[in-house]
Short mmCIF file of C-alpha atoms in Angstrom, two decimals:
data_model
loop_
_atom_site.label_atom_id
_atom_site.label_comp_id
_atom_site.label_asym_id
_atom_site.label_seq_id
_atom_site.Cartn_x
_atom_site.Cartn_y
_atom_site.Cartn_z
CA UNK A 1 -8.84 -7.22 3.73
CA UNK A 2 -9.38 -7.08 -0.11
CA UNK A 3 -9.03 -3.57 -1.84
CA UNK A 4 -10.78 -3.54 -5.10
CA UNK A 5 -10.15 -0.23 -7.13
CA UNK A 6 -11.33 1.33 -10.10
CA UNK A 7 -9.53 2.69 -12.44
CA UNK A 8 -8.54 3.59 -15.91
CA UNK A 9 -5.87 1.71 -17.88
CA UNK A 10 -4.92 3.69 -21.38
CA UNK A 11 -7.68 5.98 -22.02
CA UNK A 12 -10.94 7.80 -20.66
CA UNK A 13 -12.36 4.37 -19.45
CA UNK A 14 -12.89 3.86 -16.27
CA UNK A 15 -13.24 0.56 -15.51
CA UNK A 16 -15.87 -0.85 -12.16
CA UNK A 17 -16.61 2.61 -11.45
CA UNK A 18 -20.50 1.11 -11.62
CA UNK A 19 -19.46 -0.55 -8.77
CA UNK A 20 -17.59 1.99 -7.10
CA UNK A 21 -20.77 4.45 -7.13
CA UNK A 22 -23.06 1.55 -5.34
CA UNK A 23 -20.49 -0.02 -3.11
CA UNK A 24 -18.67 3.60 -2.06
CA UNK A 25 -18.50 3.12 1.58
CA UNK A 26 -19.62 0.01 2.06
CA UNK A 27 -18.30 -3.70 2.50
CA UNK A 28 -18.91 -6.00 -0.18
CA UNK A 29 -21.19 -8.48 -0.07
CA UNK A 30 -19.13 -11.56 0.42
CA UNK A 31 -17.62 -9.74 4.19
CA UNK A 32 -17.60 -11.38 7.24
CA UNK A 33 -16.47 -10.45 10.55
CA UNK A 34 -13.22 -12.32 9.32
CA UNK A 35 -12.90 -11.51 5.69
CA UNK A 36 -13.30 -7.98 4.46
CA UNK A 37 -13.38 -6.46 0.93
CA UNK A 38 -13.96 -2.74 -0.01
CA UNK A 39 -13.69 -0.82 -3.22
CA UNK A 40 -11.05 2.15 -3.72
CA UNK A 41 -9.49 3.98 -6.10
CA UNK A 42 -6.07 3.75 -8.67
CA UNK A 43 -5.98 7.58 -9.63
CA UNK A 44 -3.42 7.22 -12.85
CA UNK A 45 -1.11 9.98 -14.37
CA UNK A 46 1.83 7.79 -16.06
CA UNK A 47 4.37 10.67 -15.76
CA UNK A 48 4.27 11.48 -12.26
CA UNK A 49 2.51 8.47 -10.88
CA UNK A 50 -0.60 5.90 -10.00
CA UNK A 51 -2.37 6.98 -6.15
CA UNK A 52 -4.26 4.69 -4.61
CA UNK A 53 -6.87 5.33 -1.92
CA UNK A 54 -8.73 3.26 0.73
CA UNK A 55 -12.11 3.51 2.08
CA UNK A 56 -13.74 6.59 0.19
CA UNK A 57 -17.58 6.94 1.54
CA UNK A 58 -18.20 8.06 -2.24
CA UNK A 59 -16.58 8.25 -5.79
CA UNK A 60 -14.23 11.22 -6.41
CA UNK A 61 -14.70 13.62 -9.38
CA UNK A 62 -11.49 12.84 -11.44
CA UNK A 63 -9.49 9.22 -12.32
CA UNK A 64 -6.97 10.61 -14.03
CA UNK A 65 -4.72 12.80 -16.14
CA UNK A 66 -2.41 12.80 -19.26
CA UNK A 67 -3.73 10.13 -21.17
CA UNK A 68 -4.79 10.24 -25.02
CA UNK A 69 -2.50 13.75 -25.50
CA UNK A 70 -4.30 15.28 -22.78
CA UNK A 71 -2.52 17.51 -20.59
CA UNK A 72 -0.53 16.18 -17.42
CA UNK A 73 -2.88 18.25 -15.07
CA UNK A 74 -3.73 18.80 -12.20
CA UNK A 75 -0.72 17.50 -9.98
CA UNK A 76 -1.66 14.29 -8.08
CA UNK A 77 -1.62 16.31 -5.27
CA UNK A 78 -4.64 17.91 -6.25
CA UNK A 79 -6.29 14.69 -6.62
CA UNK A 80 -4.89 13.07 -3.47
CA UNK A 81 -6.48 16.51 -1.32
CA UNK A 82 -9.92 14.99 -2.63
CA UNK A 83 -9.61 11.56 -2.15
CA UNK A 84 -8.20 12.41 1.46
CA UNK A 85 -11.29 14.46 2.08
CA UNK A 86 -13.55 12.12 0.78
CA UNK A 87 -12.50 9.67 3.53
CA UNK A 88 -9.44 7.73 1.98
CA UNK A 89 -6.18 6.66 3.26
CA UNK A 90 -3.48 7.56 0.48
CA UNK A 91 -0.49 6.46 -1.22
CA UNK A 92 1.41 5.34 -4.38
CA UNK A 93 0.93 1.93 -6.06
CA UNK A 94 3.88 -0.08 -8.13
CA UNK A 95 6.01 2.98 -7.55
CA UNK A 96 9.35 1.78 -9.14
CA UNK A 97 10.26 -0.44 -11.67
CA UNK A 98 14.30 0.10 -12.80
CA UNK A 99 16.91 -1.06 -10.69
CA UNK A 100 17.39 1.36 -7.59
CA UNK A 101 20.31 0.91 -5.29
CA UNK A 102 20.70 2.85 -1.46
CA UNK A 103 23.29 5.38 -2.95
CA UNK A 104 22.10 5.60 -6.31
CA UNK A 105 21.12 9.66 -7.30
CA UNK A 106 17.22 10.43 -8.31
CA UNK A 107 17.94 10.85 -11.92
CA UNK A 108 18.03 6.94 -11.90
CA UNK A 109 14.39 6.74 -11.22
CA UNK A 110 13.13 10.02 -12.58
CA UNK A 111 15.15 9.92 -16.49
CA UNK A 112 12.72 7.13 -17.83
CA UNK A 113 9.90 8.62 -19.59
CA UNK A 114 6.05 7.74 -19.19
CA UNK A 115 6.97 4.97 -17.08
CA UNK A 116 4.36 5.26 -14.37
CA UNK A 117 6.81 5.78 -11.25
CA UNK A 118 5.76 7.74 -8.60
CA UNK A 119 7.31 10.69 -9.54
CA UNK A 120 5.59 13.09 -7.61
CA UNK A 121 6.27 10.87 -4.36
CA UNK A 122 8.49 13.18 -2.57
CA UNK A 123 6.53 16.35 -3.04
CA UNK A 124 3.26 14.64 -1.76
CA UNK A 125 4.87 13.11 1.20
CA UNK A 126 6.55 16.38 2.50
CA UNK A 127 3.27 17.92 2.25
CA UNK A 128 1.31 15.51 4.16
CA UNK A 129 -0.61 13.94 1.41
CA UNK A 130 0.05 10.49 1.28
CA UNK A 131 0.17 7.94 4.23
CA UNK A 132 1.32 4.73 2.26
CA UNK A 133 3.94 3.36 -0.02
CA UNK A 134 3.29 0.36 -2.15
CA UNK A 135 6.97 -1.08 -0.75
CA UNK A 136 6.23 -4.42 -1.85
CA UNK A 137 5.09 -4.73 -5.34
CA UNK A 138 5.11 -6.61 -8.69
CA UNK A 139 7.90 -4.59 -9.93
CA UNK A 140 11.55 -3.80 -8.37
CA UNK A 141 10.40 -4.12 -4.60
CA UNK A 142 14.59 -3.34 -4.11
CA UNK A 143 14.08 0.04 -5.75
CA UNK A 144 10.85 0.55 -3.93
CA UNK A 145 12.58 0.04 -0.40
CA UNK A 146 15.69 2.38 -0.92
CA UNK A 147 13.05 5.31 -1.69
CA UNK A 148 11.31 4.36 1.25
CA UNK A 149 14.07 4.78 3.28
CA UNK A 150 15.35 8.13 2.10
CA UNK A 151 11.34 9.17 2.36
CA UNK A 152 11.33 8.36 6.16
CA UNK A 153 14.91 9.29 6.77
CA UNK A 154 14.49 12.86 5.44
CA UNK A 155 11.14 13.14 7.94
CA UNK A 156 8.47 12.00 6.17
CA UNK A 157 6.29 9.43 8.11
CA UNK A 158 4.55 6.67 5.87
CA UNK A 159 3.64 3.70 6.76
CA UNK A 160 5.03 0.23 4.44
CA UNK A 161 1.78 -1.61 2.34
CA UNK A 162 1.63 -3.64 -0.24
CA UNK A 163 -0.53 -4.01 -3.74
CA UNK A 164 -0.16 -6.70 -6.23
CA UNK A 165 -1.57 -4.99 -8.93
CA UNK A 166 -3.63 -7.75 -10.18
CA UNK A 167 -5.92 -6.68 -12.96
CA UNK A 168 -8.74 -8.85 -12.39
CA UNK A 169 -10.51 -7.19 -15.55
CA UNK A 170 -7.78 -8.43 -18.07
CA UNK A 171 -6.32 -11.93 -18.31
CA UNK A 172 -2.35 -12.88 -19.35
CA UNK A 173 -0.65 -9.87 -18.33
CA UNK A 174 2.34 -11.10 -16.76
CA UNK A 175 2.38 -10.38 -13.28
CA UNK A 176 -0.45 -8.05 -13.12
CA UNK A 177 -2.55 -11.30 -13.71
CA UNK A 178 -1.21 -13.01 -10.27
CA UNK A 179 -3.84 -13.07 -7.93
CA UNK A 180 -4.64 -10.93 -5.45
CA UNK A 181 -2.58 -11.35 -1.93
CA UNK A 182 0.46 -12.59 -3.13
CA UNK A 183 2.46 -9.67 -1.96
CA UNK A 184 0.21 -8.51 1.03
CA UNK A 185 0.33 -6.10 4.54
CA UNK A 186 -0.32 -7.50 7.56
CA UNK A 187 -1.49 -4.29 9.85
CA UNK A 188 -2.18 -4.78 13.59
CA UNK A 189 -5.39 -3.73 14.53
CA UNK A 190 -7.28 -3.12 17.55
CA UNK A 191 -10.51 -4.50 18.22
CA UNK A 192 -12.88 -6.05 15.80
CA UNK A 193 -11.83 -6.53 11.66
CA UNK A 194 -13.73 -3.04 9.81
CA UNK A 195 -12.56 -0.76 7.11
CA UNK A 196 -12.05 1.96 9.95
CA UNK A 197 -10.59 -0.05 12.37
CA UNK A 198 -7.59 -1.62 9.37
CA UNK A 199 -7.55 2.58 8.09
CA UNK A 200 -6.13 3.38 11.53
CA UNK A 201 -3.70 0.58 11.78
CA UNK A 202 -2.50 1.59 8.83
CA UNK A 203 -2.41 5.39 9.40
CA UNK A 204 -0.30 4.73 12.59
CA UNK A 205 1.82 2.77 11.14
CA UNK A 206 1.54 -0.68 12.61
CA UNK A 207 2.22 -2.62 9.42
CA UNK A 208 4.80 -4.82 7.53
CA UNK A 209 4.17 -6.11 3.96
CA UNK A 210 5.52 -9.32 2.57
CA UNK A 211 5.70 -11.79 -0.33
CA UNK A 212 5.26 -14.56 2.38
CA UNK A 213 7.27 -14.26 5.81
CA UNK A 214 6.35 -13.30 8.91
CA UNK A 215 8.33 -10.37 10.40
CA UNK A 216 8.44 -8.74 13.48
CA UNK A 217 10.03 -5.71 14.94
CA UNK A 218 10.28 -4.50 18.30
CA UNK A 219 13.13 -1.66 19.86
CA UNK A 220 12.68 -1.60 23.88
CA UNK A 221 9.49 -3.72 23.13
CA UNK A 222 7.43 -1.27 21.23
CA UNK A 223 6.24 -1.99 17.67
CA UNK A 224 6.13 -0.81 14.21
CA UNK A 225 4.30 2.66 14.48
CA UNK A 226 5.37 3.48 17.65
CA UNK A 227 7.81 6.68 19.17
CA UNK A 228 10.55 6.62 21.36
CA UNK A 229 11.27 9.30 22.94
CA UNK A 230 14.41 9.28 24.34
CA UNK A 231 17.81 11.57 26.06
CA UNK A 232 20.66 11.08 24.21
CA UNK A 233 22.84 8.42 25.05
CA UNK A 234 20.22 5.88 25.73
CA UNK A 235 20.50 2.59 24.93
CA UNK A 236 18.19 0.74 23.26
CA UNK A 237 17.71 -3.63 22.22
CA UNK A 238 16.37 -4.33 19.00
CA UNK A 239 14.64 -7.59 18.30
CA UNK A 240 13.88 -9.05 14.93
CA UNK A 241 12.08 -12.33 14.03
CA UNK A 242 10.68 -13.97 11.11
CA UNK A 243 8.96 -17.85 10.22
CA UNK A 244 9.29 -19.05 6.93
CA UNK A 245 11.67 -21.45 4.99
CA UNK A 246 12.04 -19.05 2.42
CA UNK A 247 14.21 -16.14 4.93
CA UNK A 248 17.93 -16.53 4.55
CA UNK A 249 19.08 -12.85 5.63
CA UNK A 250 16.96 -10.66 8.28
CA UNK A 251 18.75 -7.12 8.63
CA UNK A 252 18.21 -4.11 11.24
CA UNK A 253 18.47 -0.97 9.54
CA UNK A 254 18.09 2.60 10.71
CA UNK A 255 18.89 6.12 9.15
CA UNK A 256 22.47 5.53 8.82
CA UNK A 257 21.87 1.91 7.02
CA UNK A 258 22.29 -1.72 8.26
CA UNK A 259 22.82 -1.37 12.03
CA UNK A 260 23.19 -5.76 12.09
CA UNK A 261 22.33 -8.53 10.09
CA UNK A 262 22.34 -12.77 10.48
CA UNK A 263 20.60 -15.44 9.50
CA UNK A 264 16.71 -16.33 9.71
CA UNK A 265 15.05 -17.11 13.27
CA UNK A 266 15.82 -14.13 15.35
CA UNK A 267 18.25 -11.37 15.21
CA UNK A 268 18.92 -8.96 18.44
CA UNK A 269 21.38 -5.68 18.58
CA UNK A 270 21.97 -2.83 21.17
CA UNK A 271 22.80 0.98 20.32
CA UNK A 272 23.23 3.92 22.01
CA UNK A 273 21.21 6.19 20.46
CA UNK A 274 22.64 10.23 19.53
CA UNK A 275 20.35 11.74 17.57
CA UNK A 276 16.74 11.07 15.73
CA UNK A 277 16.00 7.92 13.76
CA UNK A 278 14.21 5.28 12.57
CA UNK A 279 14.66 1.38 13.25
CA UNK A 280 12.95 -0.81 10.33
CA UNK A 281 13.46 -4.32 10.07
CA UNK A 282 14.03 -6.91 6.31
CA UNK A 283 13.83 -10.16 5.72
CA UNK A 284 14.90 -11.50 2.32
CA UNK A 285 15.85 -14.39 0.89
CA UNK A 286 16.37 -16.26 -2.83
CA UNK A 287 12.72 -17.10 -5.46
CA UNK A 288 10.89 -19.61 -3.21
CA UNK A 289 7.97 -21.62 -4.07
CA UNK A 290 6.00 -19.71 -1.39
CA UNK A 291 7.04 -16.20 -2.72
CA UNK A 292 5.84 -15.69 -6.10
CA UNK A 293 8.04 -12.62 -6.92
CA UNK A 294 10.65 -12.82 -9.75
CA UNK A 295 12.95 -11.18 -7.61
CA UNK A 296 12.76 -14.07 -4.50
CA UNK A 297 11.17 -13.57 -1.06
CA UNK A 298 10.64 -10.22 0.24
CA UNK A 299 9.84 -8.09 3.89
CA UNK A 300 9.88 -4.92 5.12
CA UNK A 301 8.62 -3.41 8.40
CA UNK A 302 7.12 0.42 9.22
CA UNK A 303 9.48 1.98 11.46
CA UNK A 304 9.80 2.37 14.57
CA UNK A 305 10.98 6.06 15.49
CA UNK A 306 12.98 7.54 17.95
CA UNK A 307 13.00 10.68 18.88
CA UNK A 308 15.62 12.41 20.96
CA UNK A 309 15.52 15.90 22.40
CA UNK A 310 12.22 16.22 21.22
CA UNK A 311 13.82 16.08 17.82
CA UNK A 312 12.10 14.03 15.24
CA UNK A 313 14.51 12.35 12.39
CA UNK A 314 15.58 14.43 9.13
CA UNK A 315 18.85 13.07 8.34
CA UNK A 316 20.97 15.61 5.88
CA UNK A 317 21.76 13.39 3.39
CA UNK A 318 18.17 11.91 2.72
CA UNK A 319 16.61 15.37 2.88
CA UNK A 320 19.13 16.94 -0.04
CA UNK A 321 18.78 13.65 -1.66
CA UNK A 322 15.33 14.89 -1.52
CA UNK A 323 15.74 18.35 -2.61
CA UNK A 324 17.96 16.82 -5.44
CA UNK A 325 14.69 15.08 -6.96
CA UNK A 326 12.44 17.90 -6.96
CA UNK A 327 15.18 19.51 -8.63
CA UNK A 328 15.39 17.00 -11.49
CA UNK A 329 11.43 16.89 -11.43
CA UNK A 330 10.85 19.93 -12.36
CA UNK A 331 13.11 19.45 -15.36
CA UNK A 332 11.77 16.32 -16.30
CA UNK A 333 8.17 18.00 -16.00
CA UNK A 334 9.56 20.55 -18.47
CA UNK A 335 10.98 17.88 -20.82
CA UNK A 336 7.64 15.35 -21.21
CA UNK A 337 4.92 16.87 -19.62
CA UNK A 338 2.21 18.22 -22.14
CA UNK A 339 0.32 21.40 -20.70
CA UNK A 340 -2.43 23.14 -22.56
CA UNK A 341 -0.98 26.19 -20.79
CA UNK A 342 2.37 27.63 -19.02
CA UNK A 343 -0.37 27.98 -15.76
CA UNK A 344 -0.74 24.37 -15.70
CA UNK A 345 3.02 23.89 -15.86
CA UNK A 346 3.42 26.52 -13.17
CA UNK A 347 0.71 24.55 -11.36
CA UNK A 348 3.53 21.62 -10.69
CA UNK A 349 6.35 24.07 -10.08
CA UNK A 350 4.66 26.05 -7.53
CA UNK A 351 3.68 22.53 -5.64
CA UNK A 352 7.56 21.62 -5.76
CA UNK A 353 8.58 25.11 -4.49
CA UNK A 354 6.52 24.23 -1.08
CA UNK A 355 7.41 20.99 -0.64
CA UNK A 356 11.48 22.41 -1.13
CA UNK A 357 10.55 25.08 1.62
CA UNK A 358 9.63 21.70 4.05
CA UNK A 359 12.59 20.10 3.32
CA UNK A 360 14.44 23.20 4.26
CA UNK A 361 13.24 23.82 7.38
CA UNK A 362 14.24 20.26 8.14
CA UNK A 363 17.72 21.49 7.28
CA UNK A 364 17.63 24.19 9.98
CA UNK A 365 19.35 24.01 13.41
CA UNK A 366 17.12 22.87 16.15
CA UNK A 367 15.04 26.12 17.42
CA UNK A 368 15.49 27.85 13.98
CA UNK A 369 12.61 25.83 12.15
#
């Protein structure tokens, strides 16, 4: 599966949205019933992120904001509502680029200017507007990961893809020149290869991206995508396995962190599960001629959740750690954003104030929400 998108780059440009307005809904010439390509969408705001979309049945009205001095506005949210109603399965492309550790606080990621991060990210996800996160990428797929995880921890469900970000319209730009699949997801679909049949793969879930590995993931033998749901108490078996020279570490990780970790080949572990989570599964290893990335060889499952009590997982600490970025947001938003008008400022600050009121009710006691 090949997702083409249009975009802009730096200014009002659009660039293959010719194409986009024929092709809209349709596969590509060059398909088979092996070998699919459609063409999508990069909508682009450098402040508060790049959205990507999948399988539009026709072009949306806008590409982007804030570029040329013009003002940072709409939200991507307001974009992403369109895009999702015109068919397309959301999310955010080459979200992070600075170095990004597990316990590291937002400002790391949100004090660095026009940078194109995905900014926005956490407001979007608590509201239901994205399904997808770029985990692996051309820039810090490390970074990428640990927001991930707090994303899904604090109760967000997203599924892990992957974009390379190879700008086929250009030529020597670094690693947005590489060509296309050499960071890919592998989603497992049902039936025959379509664009509606790899959209719901994806929108359940049943994914893992990699820069070359094969990874696999199963707790009580069910899959990336799937729910547990389970008493408390329960014991579960994980089971990890990956192929590939390249793997020297595969980990287990759940809410709480790295549950287990061992060498390549297979890696098992058994836990008696208390309250909601998530089980995700990473392979990594050292550069490696088959893994092009800078940063060495690279995978990372969608998680498998478990439920317990009926109780879905919103761990404390991801969901202030959550709250703690739209706080710094909205001061960031304050500090570079250019509006035309305090409405359009208020625009952002009234989508953060929902998206807080989500991630409080996740905070409440069960039967309070």
């Amino acid at each position: 599966m090949l997702n083409l998108v249009a975009g802009n780059v730096a200014g009002e440009r659009v660039y293959d949205v010719e194409a986009l307005r024929h092709w809209a809904g349709k596969d590509l010439p060059w398909s088979d019933d092996r070998h699919l390509a459609r063409l999508g969408v990069e909508y682009r705001n450098d402040l508060i992120g790049h959205c990507t979309a999948f399988g539009l049945r026709e072009p949306p009205r806008r590409y982007h904001s804030g570029f040329l001095g013009t003002a940072d506005w709409p939200p991507n949210a307001v974009a992403l509502e369109e895009l999702r109603a015109l068919g397309g399965v959301t999310g955010y492309g080459h979200p992070f680029h600075t170095p990004f550790g597990d316990d590291d606080p937002p400002d790391v990621v949100l004090d660095r200017g026009r940078s194109c991060a995905a900014r926005e990210i956490v407001a979007d996800a608590a509201l239901g507007l994205i399904d997808t996160l770029d985990v692996l990428n051309h820039s810090s797929i490390a970074a990428t990961a640990a927001v991930y995880r707090r994303l899904i921890g604090a109760g967000n469900r997203l599924a892990v893809t992957a974009g390379t970000d190879a700008v086929l319209s250009f030529c020597r730009r670094g690693t947005a020149s590489s060509p296309p699949g050499w960071e890919r997801v592998y989603a497992n679909v049902a039936g025959p290869l379509t664009a509606e049949s790899y959209a719901e793969a994806i929108l359940l879930g049943r994914t893992f991206a990699t820069t070359g590995p094969w990874l696999e993931l199963t707790v009580n033998g069910h899959g990336p995508g799937d729910t547990l749901e389970l008493p408390p108490g329960q014991r579960v078996e994980i089971a990890v396995s990956s192929i590939g020279p390249e793997v020297e570490t595969l980990e287990i990780r759940t809410a709480d962190g790295v549950l287990a970790q061992g060498p390549p080949g297979r890696l098992t572990a058994f836990v008696e599960v208390r309250e909601p989570t998530y089980v995700v599964a990473v392979a990594s290893g050292p550069p490696h001629p088959r893994s092009m990335h800078r940063s060495g060889a690279y995978a990372h499952t969608s998680p498998v959740y478990v439920d317990v009590a009926g109780g879905h997982v919103a761990r404390e600490a991801d969901v202030r750690w959550c709250l703690a970025w739209l706080e710094r947001l909205e001061a960031v938003l304050r500090e570079s954003g250019t509006f035309e008008t305090p409405g359009q400022l208020g625009d952002h600050l009234a989508l953060y104030e929902r998206a807080r009121e989500v991630y409080r009710r996740r905070l409440a006691p069960p039967g309070v929400r």
